[in-house]
Each structure stands twice: as C-alpha cells, then as structure tokens.
C-alpha cells in the first residue's frame, strides 16, 4: 500500500473513555474483548410515571460524580462531565504532552447537547419562575460546551470546535482534528464525542420514532446487530476522546503511538431525514473517499467497526455498501459491531468506535459482536461473533463507519503505526 | 422565623462551598467574594439565586454589586428578611 507523505501523518497517542462497559479506556476495551453487555434495567420510576415503552439503557459503569469535584458536576451538563472524564484520561495517557497552546486544538462533539440542563431549566421555569433560573444554564446547555471546557482544561487555543452530525458526530470530530493537523493549524488535537441522554424525554422521543429495542425483559440481549431478531437500538451514554498528534511532534517527544488516523471520508445522503439511502450511495462514497484520502485500497482493509445499531434496515444497508465498495475483498474483512455491547452512544458512538478500531489495530484483535444467535442471511461481510479474533501481523488498515440521522456519513481509516 | 446572622453565615458558606469547592470555613465574614474567594460574576449570581431560595429573600441585581464581602451579604440578607 502507498503511505501518505510522512510530514502529513497523524498518529493517536492518547485514549480516554467513560462508557457503559467501564470508567476508563482500558476497562472498556477489556470488557469489549470479553463480550460483556453494558445494558441494564433503569432503576427509576420513569416507565410507570410517563408510560415509557422502554425500561432499560446502557448507562455509565462509573458515574462522573465519583471522579469529578462537586463544583464541576454542578457547573457542567452531564454531557460535558463525561467528556471531561475521557479527555483527562486521554491527556494523561498521552503523557500530558508539552505543547504551545496556540498549536493545541479541542474538537469534542455531542449529537444532542446539554439536554439535561435544557429540560431541568424548563422544569425550573415552569415550577418556580424566572428568578430561580440558574445563571450557568446557558453555558451548560450549549452544544459546544464539552469542546469549550476541554479547551479551557488544557489551554487549547488553536481552536475549539463542536461538529454536529447526530450519531456521526464523534467520528466527524476526529476527522476534523485530523484535518486541523494536516492543514498545519495544530500539532496536537484532543478530539472525540460525548452524549448524556438517558432522560425520559429523549427516550420517549426515540421510542416514538420506533428505533429503540423493546426487549425490556432481557436488556443485555437487546442490542443484537445482524441477528435476525434485532428490533432496534439500545440507547447508551458516555464519551470517548483521543489525542491526535502530528507524527513529527509525537516522534520528537518520544511519545508512545497506538496507530495512525490515515484518512477521513465524508458524505451526505440527501435522501431522507432519518432513513439511510437504501442504495447506500452516500455510505460507499464516504468509505471510498476515506480510503483514497489514506492512499490505500479495499485490499488493505482487514477490519471494519460497523456503525450497525441493531435496526432492521440500517445494519444490512451498511454491509451491502461495504460489499459494493470492496467486492470480493470484503471476504477477508473481519466486521465487528461493538454497539452490541456498548449500546448506542449517539454523539459519543463514532469516537468510542474509533477508539476501539485504534485498539483493534494496535493489539491485532477484532472485538466480538454479541447476541448474534441467528445471523441475518442477508449479511454480506464476515462477522466476528462470540469472541475476539486475531487480526493479521504486518501493515494493516481498518475502517470505522459512523452514520447519523440527517444522512451524515463518516468513515475513518486507522492504520498500524 | 428570621435567621440569625450566624445562621445566615453558615448557610451562605455552604452555598459558596458547593459552588466553588472551597471549604466552608474559608467563607469568613471579612472575605471579599472576588478578591479572596475568586468568585466570578456568573458564580456570584448563582450564589445569589441559591441564597434567595434558602433564606426566602429577594436580592435585586442592583444590590449585588454592593455585596463586596461575605459580611456585606450576611447583613443584607438579615435586613431583607420579612421585607
């Protein structure tokens, strides 16, 4: 395969996460390799009180109040809190790089934003009037709040950005970080995605769109991408953050490198506000552009972390797109659908799945897809089921796909360092 | 029933501690909100909102700028009770 010029190479030097599988990146990855589920029955009275048809979700394993200070949890929306937990871990994992603030960027996305703060504020207004509205409400609810707080935390002055593309947001943030470094606007970028929507209103809203699994009696078996009995996604929460760095900068400070982010491909379906284009044209374009951007071909791809949310239509559209793009080369791809374990982190999903793809490439292990008792006969790419599978030695390339309501398609190419 | 100045100081200290992470005993009468306790305007308004709620008083925005020290706030709240 032909590599991009060395001066443009961008590497991953730090990983951080807080997810339904674990309070940090190592425990999340270990649980994913072990095939654990982060879904559980909600321990509140929402279902009874509001008639919610869904009574479970993939909630955080370690809540941020166990990690952050009390003033932090009061000043930040949960979506920002999760991002801060993940960002601090990623920064430490990268060795807290010494970098001029003018050369440091922060790109942290949320698909939905500070919805807890928004809804709490509305409750306060209705019940107690305008005089009781907390002054921090606006900076807490704004969707750029996670990016802004991460920028404040590390003194990132090259730019703080929050790209919003629903469930593709976290991947798009990493793609934007890649572009910032390639364009010479930054040497290091802290980037990722976060979401905190385990609140009865968004659950009711997603349920109303008929996209959530209703398997209330068996939460851990509910997220089952590619299984014939899949009935929708499991709403999840959490954040994942990676530290991207120019290969030159990382080498100069002797940083440990996990993998390269070698390319990004973006497209829009312009087809329907929620349904993917059944022809998969946009998905194929995103993946093709990502491979071209990375200077690799389908032949080089050994692993794909699928967007695969466990919906009837979406899962199959994606594998058909992979087959369209790769043809016979798709036979040697190992496909993983990690939402089977994590649930769907919405704006955090693309970042978490990029983190998984980075770990898969660096450790040569494709994580399993759980709950696939009966694979859909229309599944067109070899799936990693049951337990993790070894990936080849040597130079390898993997793809992470992330797609969002609105027809947003993002593909990222992760290459071995 | 009116709060005593000591009760107001203690209650205010709890509110400030929640907002800033400072220990409650750092919130002493002579301390300046801005110079000693490093409280910015948004935090000050948050503290005011909680104090109004806790002590059932009204602290108009025009008065907040006159509350330089913790003691000023205690005195204002004490006087505003039952107003």
Tab-separated table of C-alpha atoms in Angstrom, chain A residues 69-72 74-75 128 130-137 139, chain B residues 18-21 40 42-43 45-46 49-50 52-53 58-59 61:
chain	number	residue	atom	x	y	z
A	69	UNK	CA	-15.279	17.535	42.008
A	70	UNK	CA	-18.660	18.692	43.289
A	71	UNK	CA	-18.363	22.191	41.730
A	72	UNK	CA	-17.531	20.558	38.379
A	74	UNK	CA	-22.718	21.416	39.290
A	75	UNK	CA	-21.258	23.624	36.548
A	128	UNK	CA	-40.635	28.203	40.207
A	130	UNK	CA	-37.603	33.021	36.039
A	131	UNK	CA	-35.998	34.276	39.242
A	132	UNK	CA	-34.907	30.713	40.099
A	133	UNK	CA	-33.213	30.054	36.760
A	134	UNK	CA	-29.536	29.298	37.391
A	135	UNK	CA	-27.096	31.730	35.738
A	136	UNK	CA	-24.935	28.875	34.410
A	137	UNK	CA	-27.836	27.416	32.406
A	139	UNK	CA	-23.088	27.754	29.164
B	18	UNK	CA	-20.980	23.914	46.820
B	19	UNK	CA	-20.359	26.401	44.039
B	20	UNK	CA	-16.605	26.848	44.411
B	21	UNK	CA	-15.294	23.747	46.139
B	40	UNK	CA	-16.715	35.430	39.047
B	42	UNK	CA	-21.772	34.119	36.954
B	43	UNK	CA	-20.878	32.248	40.126
B	45	UNK	CA	-25.311	35.284	40.515
B	46	UNK	CA	-25.617	31.535	41.110
B	49	UNK	CA	-30.041	32.636	43.322
B	50	UNK	CA	-29.440	29.867	45.864
B	52	UNK	CA	-32.624	33.920	47.777
B	53	UNK	CA	-34.137	30.468	47.740
B	58	UNK	CA	-35.056	38.997	47.325
B	59	UNK	CA	-31.624	40.378	46.414
B	61	UNK	CA	-29.349	42.775	40.806
